[in-house]
Amino acid sequence: MPLHQGPHPSPPERRLSFNPFYGEANPVGGMTEAPPHHRLPDGPLPPMSAYQLVHDELMLDGNSRLNLATFVTTWMEPQAGVLMAECRDKNMIDKDEYPRTAELERRCVAMLADLWNVPDPATAVGCSTTGSSEACMLAGLALKRRWAKRNADRYPGSARPNLIMGVNVQVCWEKFCNFWEVEARLVPMEGDRFHLDAESAAALCDENTIGVVAVLGSTFDGSYEPVAEICAALDALQERTGLDIPVHVDGASGAMVAPFLDEDLVWDFRLPRVSSINTSGHKYGLVYPGVGWALWRSPDELPEELVFRVNYLGGDMPTFALNFSRPGAQVVAQYYTFLRLGREGYRAVQQTSRDVARGLAERIEAMGDFRLLTHGNELPVFAFTTTPDVTAYNVFDVSRRMREQGWLVPAYTFPAHREDLSVLRVVCRNGFSADLADLFARDLHKLLPELRRQSGPLNADTEAATSFHH
């Protein structure tokens, strides 16, 4: 019998199966033909050509490390990046198929329950989300469903639920109220009060209030809302009227700062009226976007009918989410960061960010042209505006000119009743070092002589405000 035989004739219906990703298909066409931007190309490009086209266009984006508008993490250790790359193909929702990823999620929930002082961590319930926006939606749904069950005789016929919050809340809360037909009762800013206060919150509550949202770290100026005072005011309201109004703490940023830097501040599950808390793992949780967390004090705060149990890929899977498929990489990165840093590591990182914020705020105030609204004493964030005697330029001019130096600094106008106030805001994150802060201060200082020589603001239109809702 011969060692080798010639090829057998292929069946006429057999076709060669070849993935164009495996080789450089049509390399000459890839070098000479510009692919269309708004329809699929007729054929494949070489992988290096496709990469270079996308890479070159993205060079026109701003440098994320110099983006002082975003709260989102822009730097992680290389090891975290490797772990995320290894897990990006795992679907977080397939808990039966990826049981270890699901276990890391469960451990993160347990760690947060301990960090936020759940009375009985063994009974705390929580989940990962794509970010705080989804976490807020889930917390709001739980508040509404609990209220609806208590008012089954009146809802949905005559009673319309409402939610109390400050006008400074993140836009996701306005979306929640819009999407799920809840009246948003917004407490406006007054004078130098730029967030919700206890007296105003209690005054707006009635029998149709599903809850009060207290923000631990306002995106407008970095300040904490007085969670304990709000809870005390609601305690007094219950004594007077019998109304039992729960509190949700939107700790998108502050819930990963206060436990390490403000240990004496009581804002979490130590307050019996706090029923749920959310945070963004991709903000001061120090993980690349997007991952968030939502926790409830106990199963009583999360109605069982909101939890879906799905027979999926061979397993019974309880899930509470608006989204379904999403990568497990960010959850794995969160667990890595918890494991890597521990309490002392988080404390060191957040203290450094706060020190940088305070130091930079002091330098900006010392320039003489600016007035600080906040000093970076709570979140490592501060807002500032021009002093009354500065008439040659405004905050929008400063934002525009700093962008020319590569710095992305948001300028925006405050909401009702402080539309007269336009500010700049600086977010100091892990990776924004003292050296970078020094460069920022120097660039700002160098601009001032030219700005002072202007005959007036070049753009007084508030439509020039830059985005800051993230």
Short mmCIF file of C-alpha atoms in Angstrom, two decimals:
data_model
loop_
_atom_site.label_atom_id
_atom_site.label_comp_id
_atom_site.label_asym_id
_atom_site.label_seq_id
_atom_site.Cartn_x
_atom_site.Cartn_y
_atom_site.Cartn_z
CA MET A 1 0.00 0.00 0.00
CA PRO A 2 1.57 3.35 -0.99
CA LEU A 3 2.56 5.71 1.81
CA HIS A 4 1.00 8.64 0.05
CA GLN A 5 -2.01 8.88 -2.16
CA GLY A 6 -3.01 11.60 -4.52
CA PRO A 7 -5.93 13.82 -3.56
CA HIS A 8 -9.34 12.37 -4.00
CA PRO A 9 -11.62 14.40 -6.23
CA SER A 10 -13.62 16.83 -4.12
CA PRO A 11 -17.39 16.51 -4.16
CA PRO A 12 -18.82 19.12 -6.48
CA GLU A 13 -20.84 20.71 -3.68
CA ARG A 14 -17.79 21.21 -1.38
CA ARG A 15 -16.55 24.80 -1.01
CA LEU A 16 -13.33 26.05 0.48
CA SER A 17 -14.09 27.56 3.92
CA PHE A 18 -11.62 30.39 4.57
CA ASN A 19 -12.01 33.20 7.05
CA PRO A 20 -10.81 36.48 5.51
CA PHE A 21 -9.53 37.55 8.95
CA TYR A 22 -6.86 34.84 8.65
CA GLY A 23 -4.94 36.43 5.80
CA GLU A 24 -4.35 39.58 3.81
CA ALA A 25 -7.06 39.25 1.20
CA ASN A 26 -6.58 41.48 -1.84
CA PRO A 27 -3.64 43.48 -0.40
CA VAL A 28 -3.22 45.64 -3.52
CA GLY A 29 -6.85 46.78 -3.42
CA GLY A 30 -6.45 47.44 0.28
CA MET A 31 -3.60 49.85 -0.45
CA THR A 32 -5.15 51.71 -3.38
CA GLU A 33 -8.89 51.82 -2.72
CA ALA A 34 -10.36 54.04 -0.03
CA PRO A 35 -13.14 52.13 1.78
CA PRO A 36 -16.54 53.80 2.11
CA HIS A 37 -17.48 55.35 5.45
CA HIS A 38 -21.23 54.82 5.48
CA ARG A 39 -21.75 51.39 3.91
CA LEU A 40 -19.96 48.07 4.13
CA PRO A 41 -16.99 47.77 1.76
CA ASP A 42 -17.43 45.37 -1.12
CA GLY A 43 -14.53 43.21 0.05
CA PRO A 44 -12.12 42.72 2.97
CA LEU A 45 -9.10 44.86 3.78
CA PRO A 46 -5.77 43.59 5.10
CA PRO A 47 -5.90 43.61 8.91
CA MET A 48 -3.07 46.13 9.22
CA SER A 49 -4.76 48.48 6.76
CA ALA A 50 -8.05 48.32 8.64
CA TYR A 51 -6.26 48.86 11.95
CA GLN A 52 -4.31 51.85 10.68
CA LEU A 53 -7.38 53.54 9.21
CA VAL A 54 -9.23 53.31 12.54
CA HIS A 55 -6.14 54.13 14.62
CA ASP A 56 -5.34 57.26 12.63
CA GLU A 57 -8.86 58.65 12.89
CA LEU A 58 -8.94 58.06 16.65
CA MET A 59 -5.79 60.17 17.04
CA LEU A 60 -8.08 63.18 16.67
CA ASP A 61 -9.81 62.32 19.95
CA GLY A 62 -8.73 64.17 23.05
CA ASN A 63 -6.18 62.61 25.41
CA SER A 64 -8.24 60.86 28.08
CA ARG A 65 -5.58 61.42 30.74
CA LEU A 66 -5.95 65.19 30.23
CA ASN A 67 -9.75 65.02 30.36
CA LEU A 68 -10.68 66.82 33.57
CA ALA A 69 -14.38 66.63 32.72
CA THR A 70 -14.90 62.92 33.15
CA PHE A 71 -15.24 60.98 36.39
CA VAL A 72 -14.50 57.77 34.49
CA THR A 73 -11.25 55.88 35.10
CA THR A 74 -8.63 56.57 32.43
CA TRP A 75 -5.68 54.55 33.82
CA MET A 76 -5.25 51.03 35.15
CA GLU A 77 -2.26 48.80 35.72
CA PRO A 78 -1.08 46.70 32.74
CA GLN A 79 -1.95 43.50 34.63
CA ALA A 80 -5.58 44.64 34.85
CA GLY A 81 -5.57 45.26 31.11
CA VAL A 82 -4.28 41.73 30.50
CA LEU A 83 -7.02 40.24 32.70
CA MET A 84 -9.67 42.26 30.88
CA ALA A 85 -8.36 41.08 27.52
CA GLU A 86 -8.54 37.48 28.73
CA CYS A 87 -12.17 37.91 29.79
CA ARG A 88 -13.63 40.13 27.08
CA ASP A 89 -15.10 37.10 25.29
CA LYS A 90 -17.00 35.93 28.38
CA ASN A 91 -20.66 36.92 28.51
CA MET A 92 -21.39 38.12 32.06
CA ILE A 93 -24.99 36.95 31.82
CA ASP A 94 -23.98 33.31 31.19
CA LYS A 95 -23.42 32.51 34.84
CA ASP A 96 -23.89 28.80 34.33
CA GLU A 97 -21.26 28.74 31.56
CA TYR A 98 -18.79 31.00 33.39
CA PRO A 99 -19.27 30.08 37.05
CA ARG A 100 -15.97 31.55 38.25
CA THR A 101 -16.75 34.94 36.73
CA ALA A 102 -20.13 34.77 38.46
CA GLU A 103 -18.37 33.91 41.72
CA LEU A 104 -16.12 36.97 41.40
CA GLU A 105 -19.23 39.11 40.94
CA ARG A 106 -20.74 37.60 44.08
CA ARG A 107 -17.55 38.31 46.03
CA CYS A 108 -17.54 41.94 44.89
CA VAL A 109 -21.13 42.34 46.13
CA ALA A 110 -20.12 40.85 49.49
CA MET A 111 -17.12 43.18 49.75
CA LEU A 112 -19.28 46.23 49.03
CA ALA A 113 -21.89 45.07 51.56
CA ASP A 114 -19.14 44.94 54.18
CA LEU A 115 -17.68 48.29 53.08
CA TRP A 116 -21.08 49.99 53.25
CA ASN A 117 -22.00 48.48 56.65
CA VAL A 118 -24.95 46.28 55.75
CA PRO A 119 -26.31 45.10 59.14
CA ASP A 120 -26.21 41.46 58.02
CA PRO A 121 -23.90 41.08 54.99
CA ALA A 122 -25.11 37.51 54.56
CA THR A 123 -28.58 38.78 53.64
CA ALA A 124 -27.55 41.73 51.46
CA VAL A 125 -28.50 41.45 47.80
CA GLY A 126 -26.85 43.17 44.90
CA CYS A 127 -25.70 42.91 41.33
CA SER A 128 -23.25 44.34 38.85
CA THR A 129 -24.51 46.64 36.12
CA THR A 130 -23.09 48.42 33.09
CA GLY A 131 -22.68 51.57 35.20
CA SER A 132 -24.47 53.73 37.73
CA SER A 133 -27.15 54.72 35.24
CA GLU A 134 -28.46 51.17 35.06
CA ALA A 135 -27.95 50.73 38.80
CA CYS A 136 -30.06 53.84 39.45
CA MET A 137 -32.79 52.56 37.15
CA LEU A 138 -32.90 49.26 39.05
CA ALA A 139 -32.97 51.00 42.44
CA GLY A 140 -35.75 53.30 41.23
CA LEU A 141 -37.76 50.33 39.96
CA ALA A 142 -37.47 48.63 43.33
CA LEU A 143 -38.65 51.81 45.10
CA LYS A 144 -41.62 52.16 42.76
CA ARG A 145 -42.66 48.51 43.03
CA ARG A 146 -42.53 48.55 46.82
CA TRP A 147 -44.65 51.70 46.87
CA ALA A 148 -47.12 50.21 44.35
CA LYS A 149 -47.59 47.12 46.51
CA ARG A 150 -48.29 49.28 49.56
CA ASN A 151 -50.79 51.35 47.56
CA ALA A 152 -52.43 48.62 45.49
CA ASP A 153 -55.89 50.04 46.23
CA ARG A 154 -55.00 53.43 44.70
CA TYR A 155 -52.37 52.65 42.03
CA PRO A 156 -52.51 52.85 39.08
CA GLY A 157 -56.01 54.30 39.15
CA SER A 158 -55.76 57.59 41.04
CA ALA A 159 -52.29 57.77 42.54
CA ARG A 160 -49.23 58.94 40.64
CA PRO A 161 -45.88 58.11 42.23
CA ASN A 162 -43.24 60.79 42.74
CA LEU A 163 -39.53 60.82 43.54
CA ILE A 164 -37.80 63.58 45.52
CA MET A 165 -34.30 64.72 44.52
CA GLY A 166 -32.17 67.79 44.00
CA VAL A 167 -32.01 69.48 40.63
CA ASN A 168 -28.32 68.54 40.59
CA VAL A 169 -28.96 64.80 40.12
CA GLN A 170 -27.37 62.96 37.24
CA VAL A 171 -29.53 62.88 34.12
CA CYS A 172 -30.19 59.13 34.54
CA TRP A 173 -32.70 59.97 37.29
CA GLU A 174 -34.64 62.21 34.94
CA LYS A 175 -34.62 59.35 32.43
CA PHE A 176 -35.92 56.97 35.09
CA CYS A 177 -38.83 59.24 35.91
CA ASN A 178 -39.61 59.72 32.22
CA PHE A 179 -39.36 56.06 31.22
CA TRP A 180 -41.25 54.65 34.21
CA GLU A 181 -43.86 57.41 34.59
CA VAL A 182 -42.80 58.83 37.92
CA GLU A 183 -43.17 62.50 38.77
CA ALA A 184 -39.75 64.05 39.35
CA ARG A 185 -39.97 66.54 42.21
CA LEU A 186 -36.76 68.52 41.91
CA VAL A 187 -35.50 70.78 44.69
CA PRO A 188 -33.89 73.83 43.05
CA MET A 189 -30.61 75.40 44.07
CA GLU A 190 -30.81 78.43 46.32
CA GLY A 191 -28.00 80.93 46.92
CA ASP A 192 -24.85 79.04 47.89
CA ARG A 193 -26.74 75.76 48.39
CA PHE A 194 -26.04 73.73 45.27
CA HIS A 195 -27.68 70.43 46.25
CA LEU A 196 -30.57 68.84 48.14
CA ASP A 197 -31.16 69.83 51.75
CA ALA A 198 -33.08 67.90 54.40
CA GLU A 199 -35.87 70.43 55.01
CA SER A 200 -36.74 70.80 51.32
CA ALA A 201 -36.70 67.04 50.79
CA ALA A 202 -39.13 66.35 53.62
CA ALA A 203 -41.42 69.22 52.60
CA LEU A 204 -42.07 67.70 49.15
CA CYS A 205 -42.96 64.22 50.41
CA ASP A 206 -46.53 62.93 50.46
CA GLU A 207 -48.38 59.60 50.37
CA ASN A 208 -47.32 59.10 46.74
CA THR A 209 -43.58 59.51 47.32
CA ILE A 210 -41.68 56.33 46.44
CA GLY A 211 -38.41 57.61 47.91
CA VAL A 212 -35.81 60.33 48.25
CA VAL A 213 -32.55 60.24 46.29
CA ALA A 214 -29.52 61.59 48.16
CA VAL A 215 -26.37 62.10 46.10
CA LEU A 216 -23.03 61.38 47.72
CA GLY A 217 -20.92 63.52 45.45
CA SER A 218 -22.71 65.97 43.16
CA THR A 219 -21.41 66.11 39.60
CA PHE A 220 -21.87 69.90 39.63
CA ASP A 221 -19.35 70.70 42.34
CA GLY A 222 -18.21 67.49 44.06
CA SER A 223 -20.12 68.15 47.31
CA TYR A 224 -21.81 65.49 49.45
CA GLU A 225 -25.51 65.82 50.15
CA PRO A 226 -26.35 65.51 53.89
CA VAL A 227 -27.65 61.93 53.88
CA ALA A 228 -27.93 61.61 57.67
CA GLU A 229 -29.79 64.93 57.96
CA ILE A 230 -32.19 63.89 55.20
CA CYS A 231 -32.87 60.60 56.99
CA ALA A 232 -33.44 62.43 60.28
CA ALA A 233 -35.90 64.80 58.62
CA LEU A 234 -37.78 61.82 57.17
CA ASP A 235 -37.77 60.15 60.60
CA ALA A 236 -39.43 63.26 62.01
CA LEU A 237 -41.88 63.29 59.10
CA GLN A 238 -42.89 59.71 59.88
CA GLU A 239 -43.46 60.58 63.51
CA ARG A 240 -45.77 63.43 62.49
CA THR A 241 -47.62 61.86 59.58
CA GLY A 242 -46.94 58.13 59.52
CA LEU A 243 -45.32 58.39 56.08
CA ASP A 244 -42.40 55.96 55.80
CA ILE A 245 -40.20 57.22 52.96
CA PRO A 246 -37.08 55.19 52.03
CA VAL A 247 -33.82 56.76 50.90
CA HIS A 248 -31.64 55.67 48.02
CA VAL A 249 -28.04 56.91 48.07
CA ASP A 250 -26.63 57.63 44.65
CA GLY A 251 -23.00 57.05 45.50
CA ALA A 252 -21.80 56.92 41.91
CA SER A 253 -18.54 58.53 43.00
CA GLY A 254 -18.69 59.17 46.74
CA ALA A 255 -19.52 55.61 47.79
CA MET A 256 -15.97 54.67 46.76
CA VAL A 257 -14.39 57.71 48.42
CA ALA A 258 -16.17 58.32 51.73
CA PRO A 259 -15.58 54.82 53.22
CA PHE A 260 -11.82 55.37 52.97
CA LEU A 261 -11.38 59.10 53.61
CA ASP A 262 -14.45 60.08 55.65
CA GLU A 263 -14.90 57.12 57.98
CA ASP A 264 -16.77 59.16 60.59
CA LEU A 265 -19.36 60.32 58.06
CA VAL A 266 -22.55 58.29 58.48
CA TRP A 267 -24.26 58.00 55.09
CA ASP A 268 -24.63 54.27 54.34
CA PHE A 269 -26.59 51.27 55.64
CA ARG A 270 -25.82 52.33 59.21
CA LEU A 271 -28.83 54.60 58.66
CA PRO A 272 -31.91 52.36 58.87
CA ARG A 273 -33.78 54.51 56.34
CA VAL A 274 -31.20 53.86 53.59
CA SER A 275 -32.66 50.99 51.60
CA SER A 276 -30.27 50.89 48.62
CA ILE A 277 -26.97 52.29 47.35
CA ASN A 278 -25.34 52.37 43.94
CA THR A 279 -21.83 53.17 42.79
CA SER A 280 -19.82 53.27 39.59
CA GLY A 281 -16.96 50.80 39.62
CA HIS A 282 -15.61 52.68 36.63
CA LYS A 283 -15.32 55.98 38.52
CA TYR A 284 -13.62 56.04 41.89
CA GLY A 285 -13.92 52.26 41.92
CA LEU A 286 -10.84 52.58 39.66
CA VAL A 287 -11.95 50.30 36.81
CA TYR A 288 -12.19 51.07 33.10
CA PRO A 289 -15.80 51.59 31.89
CA GLY A 290 -18.30 50.24 32.19
CA VAL A 291 -19.27 48.61 35.46
CA GLY A 292 -21.60 49.68 38.23
CA TRP A 293 -23.03 48.12 41.38
CA ALA A 294 -26.43 48.22 43.08
CA LEU A 295 -26.99 46.89 46.61
CA TRP A 296 -30.08 46.59 48.80
CA ARG A 297 -30.12 46.36 52.57
CA SER A 298 -31.96 43.02 52.52
CA PRO A 299 -34.22 40.96 50.24
CA ASP A 300 -37.19 42.91 51.65
CA GLU A 301 -36.03 46.02 49.76
CA LEU A 302 -35.85 44.20 46.42
CA PRO A 303 -39.26 42.75 45.47
CA GLU A 304 -38.87 39.15 44.37
CA GLU A 305 -41.09 39.66 41.31
CA LEU A 306 -38.46 41.97 39.80
CA VAL A 307 -35.88 39.17 39.80
CA PHE A 308 -36.15 37.00 36.70
CA ARG A 309 -35.17 33.35 36.88
CA VAL A 310 -34.19 32.23 33.43
CA ASN A 311 -33.45 28.70 32.26
CA TYR A 312 -30.52 29.64 30.08
CA LEU A 313 -27.74 27.46 28.72
CA GLY A 314 -28.62 24.63 31.04
CA GLY A 315 -28.89 26.48 34.33
CA ASP A 316 -31.38 28.38 36.48
CA MET A 317 -30.16 31.97 36.42
CA PRO A 318 -31.62 34.70 38.65
CA THR A 319 -31.03 38.11 37.11
CA PHE A 320 -32.08 41.68 37.79
CA ALA A 321 -30.90 43.87 34.94
CA LEU A 322 -32.06 46.07 32.10
CA ASN A 323 -29.30 44.76 29.86
CA PHE A 324 -28.58 41.16 29.02
CA SER A 325 -25.32 40.29 27.25
CA ARG A 326 -22.24 42.21 28.36
CA PRO A 327 -18.59 41.28 28.86
CA GLY A 328 -17.35 39.91 32.16
CA ALA A 329 -14.06 41.77 31.81
CA GLN A 330 -15.04 44.80 33.91
CA VAL A 331 -16.36 42.69 36.79
CA VAL A 332 -13.13 40.68 36.79
CA ALA A 333 -11.18 43.96 36.76
CA GLN A 334 -13.20 45.20 39.75
CA TYR A 335 -12.36 42.08 41.71
CA TYR A 336 -8.70 42.43 40.71
CA THR A 337 -8.68 46.04 41.96
CA PHE A 338 -10.35 45.13 45.27
CA LEU A 339 -7.83 42.31 45.73
CA ARG A 340 -4.88 44.39 44.58
CA LEU A 341 -5.49 47.49 46.72
CA GLY A 342 -7.49 46.49 49.77
CA ARG A 343 -8.68 49.17 52.16
CA GLU A 344 -5.27 50.72 52.68
CA GLY A 345 -4.52 50.84 48.96
CA TYR A 346 -7.86 52.51 48.18
CA ARG A 347 -7.28 54.95 51.00
CA ALA A 348 -3.86 55.89 49.61
CA VAL A 349 -5.17 56.36 46.05
CA GLN A 350 -8.20 58.42 47.06
CA GLN A 351 -6.21 60.52 49.54
CA THR A 352 -3.69 61.33 46.83
CA SER A 353 -6.50 62.41 44.49
CA ARG A 354 -8.00 64.61 47.20
CA ASP A 355 -4.61 66.13 48.03
CA VAL A 356 -4.03 66.93 44.36
CA ALA A 357 -7.50 68.50 44.10
CA ARG A 358 -7.02 70.64 47.20
CA GLY A 359 -3.57 71.78 46.14
CA LEU A 360 -4.67 72.68 42.62
CA ALA A 361 -7.75 74.51 43.91
CA GLU A 362 -5.57 76.62 46.20
CA ARG A 363 -3.22 77.53 43.34
CA ILE A 364 -6.12 78.56 41.11
CA GLU A 365 -7.65 80.69 43.87
CA ALA A 366 -4.27 82.37 44.45
CA MET A 367 -4.19 83.57 40.82
CA GLY A 368 -6.75 86.21 41.84
CA ASP A 369 -9.09 85.89 38.86
CA PHE A 370 -11.14 83.00 40.20
CA ARG A 371 -13.50 82.23 43.07
CA LEU A 372 -13.82 78.67 44.37
CA LEU A 373 -17.27 77.20 44.94
CA THR A 374 -15.82 74.00 46.39
CA HIS A 375 -12.30 73.07 47.41
CA GLY A 376 -12.02 69.33 46.72
CA ASN A 377 -12.64 68.53 50.39
CA GLU A 378 -15.25 65.85 49.69
CA LEU A 379 -15.01 64.32 46.24
CA PRO A 380 -11.58 65.12 44.72
CA VAL A 381 -13.49 67.59 42.55
CA PHE A 382 -13.83 71.36 42.68
CA ALA A 383 -15.76 74.02 40.80
CA PHE A 384 -14.74 77.63 40.33
CA THR A 385 -15.89 80.75 38.52
CA THR A 386 -14.45 84.15 37.71
CA THR A 387 -14.48 86.88 40.35
CA PRO A 388 -16.99 89.75 39.91
CA ASP A 389 -14.29 92.18 38.75
CA VAL A 390 -13.28 89.95 35.80
CA THR A 391 -15.15 91.34 32.78
CA ALA A 392 -12.70 90.74 29.92
CA TYR A 393 -13.40 86.99 29.66
CA ASN A 394 -15.66 84.28 31.05
CA VAL A 395 -15.40 80.60 31.97
CA PHE A 396 -16.24 79.54 28.40
CA ASP A 397 -13.22 81.48 27.13
CA VAL A 398 -11.05 79.70 29.69
CA SER A 399 -12.38 76.29 28.68
CA ARG A 400 -11.80 76.99 25.00
CA ARG A 401 -8.25 78.28 25.49
CA MET A 402 -7.26 75.41 27.80
CA ARG A 403 -8.47 72.97 25.15
CA GLU A 404 -5.88 74.48 22.83
CA GLN A 405 -3.27 73.28 25.33
CA GLY A 406 -4.78 69.75 25.33
CA TRP A 407 -6.77 70.14 28.59
CA LEU A 408 -10.47 69.26 28.54
CA VAL A 409 -12.13 71.39 31.23
CA PRO A 410 -15.93 71.61 31.24
CA ALA A 411 -17.64 74.98 31.49
CA TYR A 412 -21.36 75.04 32.18
CA THR A 413 -24.21 76.99 33.67
CA PHE A 414 -25.96 75.83 36.84
CA PRO A 415 -29.67 74.87 36.73
CA ALA A 416 -32.68 76.57 38.34
CA HIS A 417 -32.55 78.79 40.32
CA ARG A 418 -28.87 79.59 39.68
CA GLU A 419 -28.80 79.99 35.90
CA ASP A 420 -26.82 83.15 36.56
CA LEU A 421 -23.81 81.10 37.68
CA SER A 422 -21.39 79.66 35.11
CA VAL A 423 -18.45 77.61 36.34
CA LEU A 424 -15.49 75.45 35.42
CA ARG A 425 -15.06 72.07 37.09
CA VAL A 426 -11.95 69.93 37.59
CA VAL A 427 -12.16 66.21 38.38
CA CYS A 428 -8.99 64.73 39.88
CA ARG A 429 -8.70 60.98 39.36
CA ASN A 430 -6.11 58.28 39.87
CA GLY A 431 -3.46 59.01 37.25
CA PHE A 432 -3.88 62.79 37.44
CA SER A 433 -0.67 63.31 39.37
CA ALA A 434 0.76 66.30 41.21
CA ASP A 435 3.08 66.79 38.24
CA LEU A 436 0.16 66.96 35.80
CA ALA A 437 -1.67 69.32 38.16
CA ASP A 438 1.41 71.55 38.16
CA LEU A 439 1.43 71.59 34.34
CA PHE A 440 -2.28 72.44 34.34
CA ALA A 441 -1.78 75.35 36.76
CA ARG A 442 1.16 76.67 34.73
CA ASP A 443 -0.82 76.53 31.46
CA LEU A 444 -3.76 78.33 33.05
CA HIS A 445 -1.51 80.99 34.56
CA LYS A 446 0.20 81.62 31.21
CA LEU A 447 -3.17 82.26 29.56
CA LEU A 448 -4.32 84.92 32.00
CA PRO A 449 -2.42 87.95 30.60
CA GLU A 450 -3.87 87.37 27.13
CA LEU A 451 -7.38 86.73 28.49
CA ARG A 452 -7.20 89.93 30.56
CA ARG A 453 -6.40 91.95 27.42
CA GLN A 454 -9.64 90.94 25.72
CA SER A 455 -12.22 93.68 25.30
CA GLY A 456 -14.89 91.30 26.56
CA PRO A 457 -15.94 87.64 26.55
CA LEU A 458 -15.60 86.19 23.07
CA ASN A 459 -18.57 83.92 23.60
CA ALA A 460 -21.17 84.80 26.19
CA ASP A 461 -23.62 82.25 24.76
CA THR A 462 -24.47 79.59 27.34
CA GLU A 463 -24.99 77.19 24.45
CA ALA A 464 -21.19 76.99 24.42
CA ALA A 465 -21.36 74.99 27.66
CA THR A 466 -19.48 71.73 27.48
CA SER A 467 -20.88 68.39 28.58
CA PHE A 468 -20.36 67.24 32.12
CA HIS A 469 -23.08 64.59 32.76
CA HIS A 470 -20.78 61.58 33.01
#
